[in-house]
mmCIF file of C-alpha atoms and ligand atoms in Angstrom:
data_model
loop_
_atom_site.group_PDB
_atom_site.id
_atom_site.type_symbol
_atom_site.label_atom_id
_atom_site.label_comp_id
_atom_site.label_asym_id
_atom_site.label_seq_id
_atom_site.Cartn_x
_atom_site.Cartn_y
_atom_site.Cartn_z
ATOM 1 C CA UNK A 1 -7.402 -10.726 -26.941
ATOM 2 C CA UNK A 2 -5.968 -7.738 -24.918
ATOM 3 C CA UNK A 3 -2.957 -6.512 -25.754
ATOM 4 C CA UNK A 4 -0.965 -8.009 -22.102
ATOM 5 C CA UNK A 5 0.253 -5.673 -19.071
ATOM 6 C CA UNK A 6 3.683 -5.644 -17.476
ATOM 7 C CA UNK A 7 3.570 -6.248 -13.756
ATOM 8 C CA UNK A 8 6.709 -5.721 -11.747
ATOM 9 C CA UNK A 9 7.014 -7.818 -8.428
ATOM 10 C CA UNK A 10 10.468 -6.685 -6.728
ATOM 11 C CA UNK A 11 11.081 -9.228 -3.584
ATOM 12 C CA UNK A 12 9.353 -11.767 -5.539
ATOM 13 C CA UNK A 13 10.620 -14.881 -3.358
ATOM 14 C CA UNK A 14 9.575 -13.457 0.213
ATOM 15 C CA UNK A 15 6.650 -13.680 2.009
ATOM 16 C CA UNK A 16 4.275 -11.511 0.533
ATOM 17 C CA UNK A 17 5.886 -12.123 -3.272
ATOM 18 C CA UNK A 18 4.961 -15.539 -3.314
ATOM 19 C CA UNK A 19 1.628 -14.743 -1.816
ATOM 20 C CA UNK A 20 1.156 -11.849 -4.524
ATOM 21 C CA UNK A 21 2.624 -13.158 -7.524
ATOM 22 C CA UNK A 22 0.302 -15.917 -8.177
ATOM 23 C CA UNK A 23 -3.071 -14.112 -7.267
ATOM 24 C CA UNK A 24 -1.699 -11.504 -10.210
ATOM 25 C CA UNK A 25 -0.964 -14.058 -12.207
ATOM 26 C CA UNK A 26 -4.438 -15.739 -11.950
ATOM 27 C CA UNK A 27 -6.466 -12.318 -12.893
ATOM 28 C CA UNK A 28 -7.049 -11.765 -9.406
ATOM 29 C CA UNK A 29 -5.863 -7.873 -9.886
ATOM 30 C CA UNK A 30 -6.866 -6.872 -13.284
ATOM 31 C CA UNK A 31 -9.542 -9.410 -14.329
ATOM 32 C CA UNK A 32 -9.858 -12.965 -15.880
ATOM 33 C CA UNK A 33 -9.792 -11.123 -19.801
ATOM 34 C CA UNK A 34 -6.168 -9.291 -18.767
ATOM 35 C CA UNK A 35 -3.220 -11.112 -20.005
ATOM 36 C CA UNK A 36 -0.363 -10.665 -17.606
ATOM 37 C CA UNK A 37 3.557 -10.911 -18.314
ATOM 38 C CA UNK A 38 5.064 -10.964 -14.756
ATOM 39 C CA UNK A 39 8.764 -9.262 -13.904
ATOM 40 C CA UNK A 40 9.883 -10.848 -11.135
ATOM 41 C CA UNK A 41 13.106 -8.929 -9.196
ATOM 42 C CA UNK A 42 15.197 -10.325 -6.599
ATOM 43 C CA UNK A 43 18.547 -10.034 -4.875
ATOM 44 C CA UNK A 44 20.956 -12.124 -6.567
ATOM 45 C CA UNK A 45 21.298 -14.451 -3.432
ATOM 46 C CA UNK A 46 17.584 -15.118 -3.711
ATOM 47 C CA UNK A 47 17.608 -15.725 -7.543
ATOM 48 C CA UNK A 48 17.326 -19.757 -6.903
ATOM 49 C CA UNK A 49 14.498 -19.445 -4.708
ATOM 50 C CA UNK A 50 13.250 -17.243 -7.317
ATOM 51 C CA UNK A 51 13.718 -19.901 -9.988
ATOM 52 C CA UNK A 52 11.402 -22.269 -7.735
ATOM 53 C CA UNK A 53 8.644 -19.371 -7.716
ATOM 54 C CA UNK A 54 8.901 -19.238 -11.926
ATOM 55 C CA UNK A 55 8.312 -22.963 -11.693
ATOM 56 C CA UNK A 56 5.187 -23.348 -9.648
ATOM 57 C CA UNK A 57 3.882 -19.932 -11.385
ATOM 58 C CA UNK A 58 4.494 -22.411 -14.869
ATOM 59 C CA UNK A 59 2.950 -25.290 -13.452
ATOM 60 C CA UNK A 60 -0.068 -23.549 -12.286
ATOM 61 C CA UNK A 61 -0.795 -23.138 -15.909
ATOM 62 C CA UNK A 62 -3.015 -20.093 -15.348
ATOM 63 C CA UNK A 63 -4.750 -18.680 -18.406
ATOM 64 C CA UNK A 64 -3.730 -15.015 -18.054
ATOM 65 C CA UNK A 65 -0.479 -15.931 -17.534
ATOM 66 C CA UNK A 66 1.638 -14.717 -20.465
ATOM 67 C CA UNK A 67 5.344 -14.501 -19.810
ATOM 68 C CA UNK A 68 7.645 -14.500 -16.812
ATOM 69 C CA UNK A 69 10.717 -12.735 -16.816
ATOM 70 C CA UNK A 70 13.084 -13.496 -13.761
ATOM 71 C CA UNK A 71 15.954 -10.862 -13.061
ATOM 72 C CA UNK A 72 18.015 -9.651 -10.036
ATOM 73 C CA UNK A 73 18.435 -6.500 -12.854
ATOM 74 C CA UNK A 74 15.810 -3.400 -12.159
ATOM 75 C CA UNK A 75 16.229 -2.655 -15.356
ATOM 76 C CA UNK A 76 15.386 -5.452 -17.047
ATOM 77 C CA UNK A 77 12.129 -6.001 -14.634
ATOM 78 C CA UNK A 78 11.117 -2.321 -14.882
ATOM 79 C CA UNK A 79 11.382 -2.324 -18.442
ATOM 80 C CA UNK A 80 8.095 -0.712 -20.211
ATOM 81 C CA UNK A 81 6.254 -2.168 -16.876
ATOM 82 C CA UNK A 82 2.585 -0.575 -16.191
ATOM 83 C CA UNK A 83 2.624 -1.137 -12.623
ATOM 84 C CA UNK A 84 5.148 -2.114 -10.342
ATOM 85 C CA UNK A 85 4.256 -4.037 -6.557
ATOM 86 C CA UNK A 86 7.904 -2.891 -4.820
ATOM 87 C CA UNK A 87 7.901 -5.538 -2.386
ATOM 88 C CA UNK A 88 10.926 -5.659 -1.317
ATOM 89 C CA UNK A 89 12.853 -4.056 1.183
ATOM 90 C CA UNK A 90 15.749 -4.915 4.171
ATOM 91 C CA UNK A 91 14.009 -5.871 7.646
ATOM 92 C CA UNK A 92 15.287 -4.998 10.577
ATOM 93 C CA UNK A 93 18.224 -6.269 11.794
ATOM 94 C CA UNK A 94 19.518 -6.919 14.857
ATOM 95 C CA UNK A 95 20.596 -4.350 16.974
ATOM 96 C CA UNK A 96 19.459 -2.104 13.748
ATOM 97 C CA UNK A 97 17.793 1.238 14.757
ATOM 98 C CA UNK A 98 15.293 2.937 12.935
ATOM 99 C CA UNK A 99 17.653 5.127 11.521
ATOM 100 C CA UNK A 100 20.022 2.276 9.830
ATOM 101 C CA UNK A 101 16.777 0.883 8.529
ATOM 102 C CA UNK A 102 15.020 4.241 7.594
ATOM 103 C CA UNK A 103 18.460 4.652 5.638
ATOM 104 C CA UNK A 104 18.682 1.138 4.163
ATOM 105 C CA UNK A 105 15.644 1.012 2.473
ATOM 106 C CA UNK A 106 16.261 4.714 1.281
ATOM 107 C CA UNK A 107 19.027 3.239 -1.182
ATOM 108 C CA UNK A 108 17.163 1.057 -2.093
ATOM 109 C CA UNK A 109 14.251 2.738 -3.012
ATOM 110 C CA UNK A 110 16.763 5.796 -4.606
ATOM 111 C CA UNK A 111 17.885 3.077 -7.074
ATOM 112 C CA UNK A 112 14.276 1.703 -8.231
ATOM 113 C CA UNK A 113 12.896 5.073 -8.723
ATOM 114 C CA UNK A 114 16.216 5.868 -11.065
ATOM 115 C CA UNK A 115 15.472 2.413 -12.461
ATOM 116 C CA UNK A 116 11.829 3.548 -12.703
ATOM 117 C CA UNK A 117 12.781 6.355 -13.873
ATOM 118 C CA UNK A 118 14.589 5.070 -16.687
ATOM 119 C CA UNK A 119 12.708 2.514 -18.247
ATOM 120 C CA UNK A 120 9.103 2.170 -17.120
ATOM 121 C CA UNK A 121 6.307 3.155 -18.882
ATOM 122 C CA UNK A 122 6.077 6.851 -18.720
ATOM 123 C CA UNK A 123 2.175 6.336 -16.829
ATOM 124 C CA UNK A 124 3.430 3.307 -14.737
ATOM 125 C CA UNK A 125 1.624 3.060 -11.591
ATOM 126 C CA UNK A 126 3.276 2.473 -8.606
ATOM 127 C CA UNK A 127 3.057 0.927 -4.933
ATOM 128 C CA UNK A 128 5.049 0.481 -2.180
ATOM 129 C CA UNK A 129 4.584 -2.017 0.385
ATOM 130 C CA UNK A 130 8.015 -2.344 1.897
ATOM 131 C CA UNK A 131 8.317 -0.768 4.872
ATOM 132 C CA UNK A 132 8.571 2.306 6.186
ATOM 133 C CA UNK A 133 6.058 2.094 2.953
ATOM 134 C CA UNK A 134 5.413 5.718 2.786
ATOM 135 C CA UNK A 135 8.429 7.897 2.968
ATOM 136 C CA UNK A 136 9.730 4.657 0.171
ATOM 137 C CA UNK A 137 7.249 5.737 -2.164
ATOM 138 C CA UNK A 138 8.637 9.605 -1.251
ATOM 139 C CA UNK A 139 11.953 8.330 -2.055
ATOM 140 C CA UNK A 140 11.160 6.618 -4.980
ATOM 141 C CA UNK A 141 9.141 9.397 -6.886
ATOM 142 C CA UNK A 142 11.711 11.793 -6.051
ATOM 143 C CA UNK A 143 14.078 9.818 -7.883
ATOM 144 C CA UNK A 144 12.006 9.615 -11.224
ATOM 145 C CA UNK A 145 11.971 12.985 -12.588
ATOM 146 C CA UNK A 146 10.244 11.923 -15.626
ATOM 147 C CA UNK A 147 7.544 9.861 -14.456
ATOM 148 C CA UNK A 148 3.938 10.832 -13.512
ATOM 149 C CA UNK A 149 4.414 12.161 -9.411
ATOM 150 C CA UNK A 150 0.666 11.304 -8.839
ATOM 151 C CA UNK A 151 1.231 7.347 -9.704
ATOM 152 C CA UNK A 152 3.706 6.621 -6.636
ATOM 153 C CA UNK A 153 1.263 5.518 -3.872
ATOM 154 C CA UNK A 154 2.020 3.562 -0.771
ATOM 155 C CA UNK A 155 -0.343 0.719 0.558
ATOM 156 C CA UNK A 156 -2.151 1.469 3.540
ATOM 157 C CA UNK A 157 -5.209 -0.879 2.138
ATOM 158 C CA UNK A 158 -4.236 -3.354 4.677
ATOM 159 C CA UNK A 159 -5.072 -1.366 7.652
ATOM 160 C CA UNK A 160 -8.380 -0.354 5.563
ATOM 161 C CA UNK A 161 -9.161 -3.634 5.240
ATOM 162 C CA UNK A 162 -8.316 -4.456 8.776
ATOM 163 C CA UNK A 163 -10.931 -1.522 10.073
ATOM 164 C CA UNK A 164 -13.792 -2.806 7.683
ATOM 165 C CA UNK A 165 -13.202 -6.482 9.641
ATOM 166 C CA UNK A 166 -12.820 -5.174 13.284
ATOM 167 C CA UNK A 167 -15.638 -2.925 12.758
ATOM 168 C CA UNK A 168 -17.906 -5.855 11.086
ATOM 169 C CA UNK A 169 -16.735 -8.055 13.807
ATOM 170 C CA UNK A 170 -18.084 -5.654 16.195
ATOM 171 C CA UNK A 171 -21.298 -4.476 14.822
ATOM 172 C CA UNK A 172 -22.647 -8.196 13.710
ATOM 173 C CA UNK A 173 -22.627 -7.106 9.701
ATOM 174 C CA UNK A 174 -20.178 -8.288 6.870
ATOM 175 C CA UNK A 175 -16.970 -6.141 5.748
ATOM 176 C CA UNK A 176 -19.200 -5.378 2.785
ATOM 177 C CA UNK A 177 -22.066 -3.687 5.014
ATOM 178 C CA UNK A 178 -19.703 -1.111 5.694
ATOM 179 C CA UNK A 179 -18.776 1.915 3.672
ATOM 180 C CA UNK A 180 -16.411 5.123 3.924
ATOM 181 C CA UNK A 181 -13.647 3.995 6.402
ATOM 182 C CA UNK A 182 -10.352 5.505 6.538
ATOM 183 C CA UNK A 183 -7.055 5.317 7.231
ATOM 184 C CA UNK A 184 -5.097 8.522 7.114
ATOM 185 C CA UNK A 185 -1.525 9.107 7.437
ATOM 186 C CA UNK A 186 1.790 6.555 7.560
ATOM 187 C CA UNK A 187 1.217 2.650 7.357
ATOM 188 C CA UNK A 188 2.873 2.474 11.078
ATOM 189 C CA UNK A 189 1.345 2.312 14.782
ATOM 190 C CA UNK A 190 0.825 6.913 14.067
ATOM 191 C CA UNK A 191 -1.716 5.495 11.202
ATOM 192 C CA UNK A 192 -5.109 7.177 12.193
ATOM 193 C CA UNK A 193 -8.029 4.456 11.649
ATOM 194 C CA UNK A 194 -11.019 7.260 11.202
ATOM 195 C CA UNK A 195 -14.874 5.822 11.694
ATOM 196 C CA UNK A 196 -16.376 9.689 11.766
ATOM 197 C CA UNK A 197 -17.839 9.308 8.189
ATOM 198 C CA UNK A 198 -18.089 5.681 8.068
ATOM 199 C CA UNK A 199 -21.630 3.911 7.606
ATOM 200 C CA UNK A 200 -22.721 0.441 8.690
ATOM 201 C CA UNK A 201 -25.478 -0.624 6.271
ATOM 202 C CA UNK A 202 -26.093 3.026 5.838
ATOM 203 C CA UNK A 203 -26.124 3.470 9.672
ATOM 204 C CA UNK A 204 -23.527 6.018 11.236
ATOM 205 C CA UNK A 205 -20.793 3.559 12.411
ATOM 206 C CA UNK A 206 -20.103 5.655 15.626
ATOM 207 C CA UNK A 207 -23.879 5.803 16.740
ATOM 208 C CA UNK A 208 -23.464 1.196 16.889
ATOM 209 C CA UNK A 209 -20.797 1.575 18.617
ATOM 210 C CA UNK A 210 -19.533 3.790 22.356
ATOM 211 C CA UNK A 211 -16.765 6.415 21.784
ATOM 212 C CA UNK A 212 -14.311 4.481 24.513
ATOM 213 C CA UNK A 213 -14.656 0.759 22.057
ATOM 214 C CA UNK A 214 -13.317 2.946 19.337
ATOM 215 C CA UNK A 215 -10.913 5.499 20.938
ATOM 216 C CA UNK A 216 -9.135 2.708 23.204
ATOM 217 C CA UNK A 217 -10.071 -0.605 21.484
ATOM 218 C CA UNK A 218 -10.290 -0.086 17.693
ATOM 219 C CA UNK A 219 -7.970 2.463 17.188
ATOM 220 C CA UNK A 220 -4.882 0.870 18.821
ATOM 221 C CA UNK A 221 -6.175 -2.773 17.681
ATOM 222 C CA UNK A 222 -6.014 -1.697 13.918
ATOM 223 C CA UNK A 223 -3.018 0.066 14.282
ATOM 224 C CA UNK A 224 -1.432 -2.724 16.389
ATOM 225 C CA UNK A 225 -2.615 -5.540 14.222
ATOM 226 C CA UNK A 226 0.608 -6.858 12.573
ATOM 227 C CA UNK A 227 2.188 -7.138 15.638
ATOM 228 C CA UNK A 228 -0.920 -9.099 16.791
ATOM 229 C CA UNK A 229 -0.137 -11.355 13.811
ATOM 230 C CA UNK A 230 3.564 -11.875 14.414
ATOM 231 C CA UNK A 231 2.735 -13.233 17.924
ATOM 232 C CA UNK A 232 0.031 -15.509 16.993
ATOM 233 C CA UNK A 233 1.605 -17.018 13.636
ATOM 234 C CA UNK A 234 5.555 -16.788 14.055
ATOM 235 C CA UNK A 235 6.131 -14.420 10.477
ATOM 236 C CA UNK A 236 4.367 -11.191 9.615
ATOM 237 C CA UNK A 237 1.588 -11.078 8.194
ATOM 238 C CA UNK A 238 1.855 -11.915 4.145
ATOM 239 C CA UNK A 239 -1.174 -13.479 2.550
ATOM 240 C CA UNK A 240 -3.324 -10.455 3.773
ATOM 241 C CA UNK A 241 -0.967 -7.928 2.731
ATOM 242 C CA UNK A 242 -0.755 -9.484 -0.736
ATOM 243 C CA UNK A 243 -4.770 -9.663 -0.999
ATOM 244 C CA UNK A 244 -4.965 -5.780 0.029
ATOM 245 C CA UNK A 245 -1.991 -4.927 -2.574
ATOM 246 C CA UNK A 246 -4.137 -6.375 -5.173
ATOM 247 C CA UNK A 247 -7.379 -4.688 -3.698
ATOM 248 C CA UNK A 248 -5.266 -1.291 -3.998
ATOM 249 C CA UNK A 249 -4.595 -1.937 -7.918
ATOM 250 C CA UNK A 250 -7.383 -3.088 -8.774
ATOM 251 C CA UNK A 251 -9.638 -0.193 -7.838
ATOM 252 C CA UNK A 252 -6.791 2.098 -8.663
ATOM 253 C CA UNK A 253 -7.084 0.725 -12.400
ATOM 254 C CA UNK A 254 -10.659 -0.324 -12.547
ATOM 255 C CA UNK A 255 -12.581 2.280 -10.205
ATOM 256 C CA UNK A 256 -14.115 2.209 -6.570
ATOM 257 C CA UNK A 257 -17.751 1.307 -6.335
ATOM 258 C CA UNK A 258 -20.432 4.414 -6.805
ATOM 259 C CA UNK A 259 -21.421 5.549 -2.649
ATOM 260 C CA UNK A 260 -17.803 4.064 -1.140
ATOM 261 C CA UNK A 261 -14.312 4.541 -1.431
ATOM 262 C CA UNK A 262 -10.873 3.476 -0.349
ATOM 263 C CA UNK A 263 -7.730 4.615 1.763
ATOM 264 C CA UNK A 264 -4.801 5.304 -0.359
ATOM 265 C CA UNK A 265 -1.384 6.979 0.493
ATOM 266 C CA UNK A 266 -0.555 8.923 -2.239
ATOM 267 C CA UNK A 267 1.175 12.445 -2.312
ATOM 268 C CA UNK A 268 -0.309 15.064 -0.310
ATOM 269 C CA UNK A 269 -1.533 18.469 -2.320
ATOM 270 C CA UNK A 270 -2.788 20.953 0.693
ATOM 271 C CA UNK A 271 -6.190 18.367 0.835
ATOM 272 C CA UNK A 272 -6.899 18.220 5.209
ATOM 273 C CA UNK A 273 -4.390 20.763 6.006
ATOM 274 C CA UNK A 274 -1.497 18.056 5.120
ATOM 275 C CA UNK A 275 1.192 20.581 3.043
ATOM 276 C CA UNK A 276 2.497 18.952 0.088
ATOM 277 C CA UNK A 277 5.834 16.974 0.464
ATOM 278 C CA UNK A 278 4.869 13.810 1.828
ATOM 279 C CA UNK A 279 2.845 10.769 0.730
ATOM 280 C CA UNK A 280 -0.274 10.354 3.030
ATOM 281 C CA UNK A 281 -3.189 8.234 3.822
ATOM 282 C CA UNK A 282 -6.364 9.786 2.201
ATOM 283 C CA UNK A 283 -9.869 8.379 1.403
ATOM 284 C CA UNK A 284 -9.813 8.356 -2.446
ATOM 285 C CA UNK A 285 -12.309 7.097 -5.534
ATOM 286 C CA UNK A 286 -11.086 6.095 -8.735
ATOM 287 C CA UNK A 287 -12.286 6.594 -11.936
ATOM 288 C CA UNK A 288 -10.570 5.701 -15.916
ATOM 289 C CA UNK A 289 -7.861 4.653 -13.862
ATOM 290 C CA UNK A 290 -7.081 7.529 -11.775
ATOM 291 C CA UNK A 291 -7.822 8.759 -8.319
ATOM 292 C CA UNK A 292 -8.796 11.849 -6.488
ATOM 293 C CA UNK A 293 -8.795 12.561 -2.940
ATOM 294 C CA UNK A 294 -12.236 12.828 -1.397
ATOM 295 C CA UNK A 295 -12.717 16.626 -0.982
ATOM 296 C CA UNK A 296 -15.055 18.461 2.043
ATOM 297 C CA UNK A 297 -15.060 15.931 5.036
ATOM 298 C CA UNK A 298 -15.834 17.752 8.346
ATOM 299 C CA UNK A 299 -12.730 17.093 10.388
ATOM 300 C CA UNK A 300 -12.947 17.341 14.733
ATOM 301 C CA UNK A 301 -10.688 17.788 16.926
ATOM 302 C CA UNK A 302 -9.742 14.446 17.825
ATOM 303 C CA UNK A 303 -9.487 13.322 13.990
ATOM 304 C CA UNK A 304 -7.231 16.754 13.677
ATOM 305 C CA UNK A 305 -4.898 15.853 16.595
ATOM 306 C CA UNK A 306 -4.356 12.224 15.603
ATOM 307 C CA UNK A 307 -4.230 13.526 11.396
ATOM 308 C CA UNK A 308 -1.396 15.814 12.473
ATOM 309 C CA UNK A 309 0.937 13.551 14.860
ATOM 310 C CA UNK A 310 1.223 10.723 11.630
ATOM 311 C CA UNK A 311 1.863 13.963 9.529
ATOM 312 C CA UNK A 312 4.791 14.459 12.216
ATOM 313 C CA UNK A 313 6.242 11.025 11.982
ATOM 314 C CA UNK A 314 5.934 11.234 8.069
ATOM 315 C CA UNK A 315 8.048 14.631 8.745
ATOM 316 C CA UNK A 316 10.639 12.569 10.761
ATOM 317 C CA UNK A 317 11.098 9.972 8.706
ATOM 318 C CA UNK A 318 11.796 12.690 5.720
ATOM 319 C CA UNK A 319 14.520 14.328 7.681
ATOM 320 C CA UNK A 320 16.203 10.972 8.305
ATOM 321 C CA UNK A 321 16.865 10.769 4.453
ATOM 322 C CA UNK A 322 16.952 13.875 3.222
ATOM 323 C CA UNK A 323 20.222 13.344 1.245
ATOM 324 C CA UNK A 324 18.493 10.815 -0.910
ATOM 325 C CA UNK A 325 15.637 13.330 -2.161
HETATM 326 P P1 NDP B 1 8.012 -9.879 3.430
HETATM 327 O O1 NDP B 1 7.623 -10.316 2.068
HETATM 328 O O2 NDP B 1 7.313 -10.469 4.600
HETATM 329 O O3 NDP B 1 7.873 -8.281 3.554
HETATM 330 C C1 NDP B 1 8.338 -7.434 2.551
HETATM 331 C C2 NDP B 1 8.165 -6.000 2.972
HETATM 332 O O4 NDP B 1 6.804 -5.683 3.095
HETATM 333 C C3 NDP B 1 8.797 -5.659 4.323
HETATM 334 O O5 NDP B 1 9.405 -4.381 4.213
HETATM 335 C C4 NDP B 1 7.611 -5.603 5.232
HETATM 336 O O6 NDP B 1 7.819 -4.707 6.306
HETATM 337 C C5 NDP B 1 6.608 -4.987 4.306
HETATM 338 N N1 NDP B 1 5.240 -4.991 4.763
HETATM 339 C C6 NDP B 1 4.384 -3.976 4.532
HETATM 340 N N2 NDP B 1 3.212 -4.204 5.065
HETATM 341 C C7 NDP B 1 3.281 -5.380 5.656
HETATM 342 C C8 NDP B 1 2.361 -6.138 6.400
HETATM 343 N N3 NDP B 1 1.178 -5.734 6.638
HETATM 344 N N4 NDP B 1 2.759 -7.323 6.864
HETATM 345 C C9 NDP B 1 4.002 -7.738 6.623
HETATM 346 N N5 NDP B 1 4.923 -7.048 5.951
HETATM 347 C C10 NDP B 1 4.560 -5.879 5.470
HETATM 348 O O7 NDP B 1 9.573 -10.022 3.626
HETATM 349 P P2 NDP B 1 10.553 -11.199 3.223
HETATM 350 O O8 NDP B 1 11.799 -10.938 3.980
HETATM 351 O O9 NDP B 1 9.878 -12.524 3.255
HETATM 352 O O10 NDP B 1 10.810 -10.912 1.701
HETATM 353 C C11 NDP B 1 11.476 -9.785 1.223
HETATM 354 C C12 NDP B 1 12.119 -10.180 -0.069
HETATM 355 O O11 NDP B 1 12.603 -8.996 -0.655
HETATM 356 C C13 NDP B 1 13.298 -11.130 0.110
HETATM 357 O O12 NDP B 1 13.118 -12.228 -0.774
HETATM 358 C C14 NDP B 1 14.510 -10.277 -0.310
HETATM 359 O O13 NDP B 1 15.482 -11.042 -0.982
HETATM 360 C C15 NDP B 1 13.842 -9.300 -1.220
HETATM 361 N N6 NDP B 1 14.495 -8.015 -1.454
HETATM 362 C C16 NDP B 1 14.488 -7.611 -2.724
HETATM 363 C C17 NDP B 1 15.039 -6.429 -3.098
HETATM 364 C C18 NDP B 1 15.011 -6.062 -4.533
HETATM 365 O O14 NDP B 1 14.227 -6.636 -5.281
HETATM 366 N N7 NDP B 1 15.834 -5.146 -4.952
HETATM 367 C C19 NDP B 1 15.653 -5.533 -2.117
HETATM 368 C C20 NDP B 1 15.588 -6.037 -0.784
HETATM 369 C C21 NDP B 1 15.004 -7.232 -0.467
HETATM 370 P P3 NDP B 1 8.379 -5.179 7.746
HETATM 371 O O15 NDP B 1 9.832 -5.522 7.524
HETATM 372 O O16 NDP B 1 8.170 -3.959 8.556
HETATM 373 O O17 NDP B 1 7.540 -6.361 8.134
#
């Protein structure tokens, strides 16, 4: 029997918690052999609702299901965790700007990287998915000193996955047909959906399809998909965002397939012309449980203009919380 893994679920009652907590639960991350003991963080007003999570995760009596611990304590659900899903984050409120929010989340995300920071496993692998998801993950790692810089990542696997579906859609194949998309940048309507190195059953994806479908249909229907979702369904999108969270760790941990690989924000090193200092959508592989950014793409003028303007609204967003890193 393996020795069980500590996942951390902050927001654990929302939306995409109670999507996400039971696929993790079930093996649907790290495998039907992985024992899992879930921590499971909430506000303290949200603690009941909470409680009524911890009972259907019980009565789903999933086999890889080891221990819950339920706690409106960072501390206690960070404690000697190997990966932590940080969930959640304040929406906007009314009348709220972008600043307020930008500034909101910022505390929060200062705390859990001290709280990280402080009792986590020293190789714990993070992702953000509370939004703005990126310059969270920046805030985050720049409040844990002592942790591994390279394991705060921010999901932009949903917009991935949302490119591979548009683009099957379009071209008549499956999502699994199609190889080498990527999303580069901030998970926000800057993100950059990139088809210039991405195959269709080894096909060039660009030579199926004409440049005006991808430059004024794909492009702004990937990057304008949540919104799509709000509209049609009521709520944000959850259950998909969950399913690409788990995608994200699980080929973080276990590897990307040989011939593919995945989009991944994680902190920028020089790779593209993207200076260090921010945490960026990049095509990555992963390998023993690491990941490296895929090196040598030719990069045109159109991917350059589009690379750099998300690299400006990353820059933004920075300056709007500087005090907190
Ligand atoms: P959701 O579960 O729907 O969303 C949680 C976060 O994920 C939001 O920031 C949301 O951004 C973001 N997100 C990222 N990608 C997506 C996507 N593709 N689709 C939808 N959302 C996305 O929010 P709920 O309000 O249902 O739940 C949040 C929970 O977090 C609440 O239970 C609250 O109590 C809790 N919370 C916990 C904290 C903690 O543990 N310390 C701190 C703050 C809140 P966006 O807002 O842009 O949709």
């Amino acid at each position: 029997m393996k020795k069980p893994v500590n996942v951390a679920i902050t927001g654990a009652a929302g939306q995409i918690g109670y999507a996400l907590a039971f696929r993790v639960a079930s093996g649907a991350m790290l495998g039907p052999d992985q024992p899992i003991n879930l921590h499971l963080l909430e506000i303290t007003p949200a603690l009941n609702a909470l409680q009524g999570v911890v009972m259907e995760l019980n009565d789903c009596a999933f086999p890889t299901l080891n221990k819950i611990v339920a706690t409106d304590d960072a501390k206690v659900a960070f404690k000697d965790c190997d990966v932590a899903l940080l969930v959640g984050a304040r929406p906007r409120g009314p009348g709220m700007e972008r600043k307020d929010l930008l500034l909101a989340n910022a505390q929060i995300f200062s705390a859990q990287g001290k709280a990280l920071d402080a009792v986590a496993n020293r190789n714990v692998r993070v992702l953000v998915v509370g939004n703005p998801a990126n310059t969270n993950a920046l805030i985050a790692q720049r409040n844990a000193p002592g942790l591994n810089p390279r394991n705060f990542t921010a999901m932009v696997r949903l917009d991935h996955n949302r490119a591979l579906s548009q683009l099957a859609e379009k071209t008549g194949s499956h999502s699994t047909q199609i190889k080498k998309a990527i999303i580069w940048g901030n998970h926000s309507a800057t993100q950059y959906p990139d088809l210039h190195h991405t195959l269709v059953d080894g096909k060039q994806a660009l030579s199926l399809v004409d440049q005006k479908w991808y430059a004024e249909t794909f492009i702004p229907v990937v990057q304008q998909r949540g919104a799509a979702i709000i509209k049609a369904r009521g709520q944000s999108s959850a259950a998909s965002a969950a399913s690409a969270a788990i995608d994200h760790i699980r080929d973080w941990v276990l590897g990307t397939p040989e011939g593919d690989w995945v989009s991944m924000a994680v902190p920028s090193d020089g790779s593209y012309g993207i200076p260090e200092g921010v945490i960026y959508g990049y095509p990555v592989t992963c390998k023993d449980g690491d990941y490296q950014i895929v090196q040598g793409l030719q990069i045109n003028d159109f991917s350059r203009q589009r690379m750099d303007a998300t690299h400006k609204e990353l820059l933004e967003e920075k300056d709007g919380v500087k005090e907190l890193i």
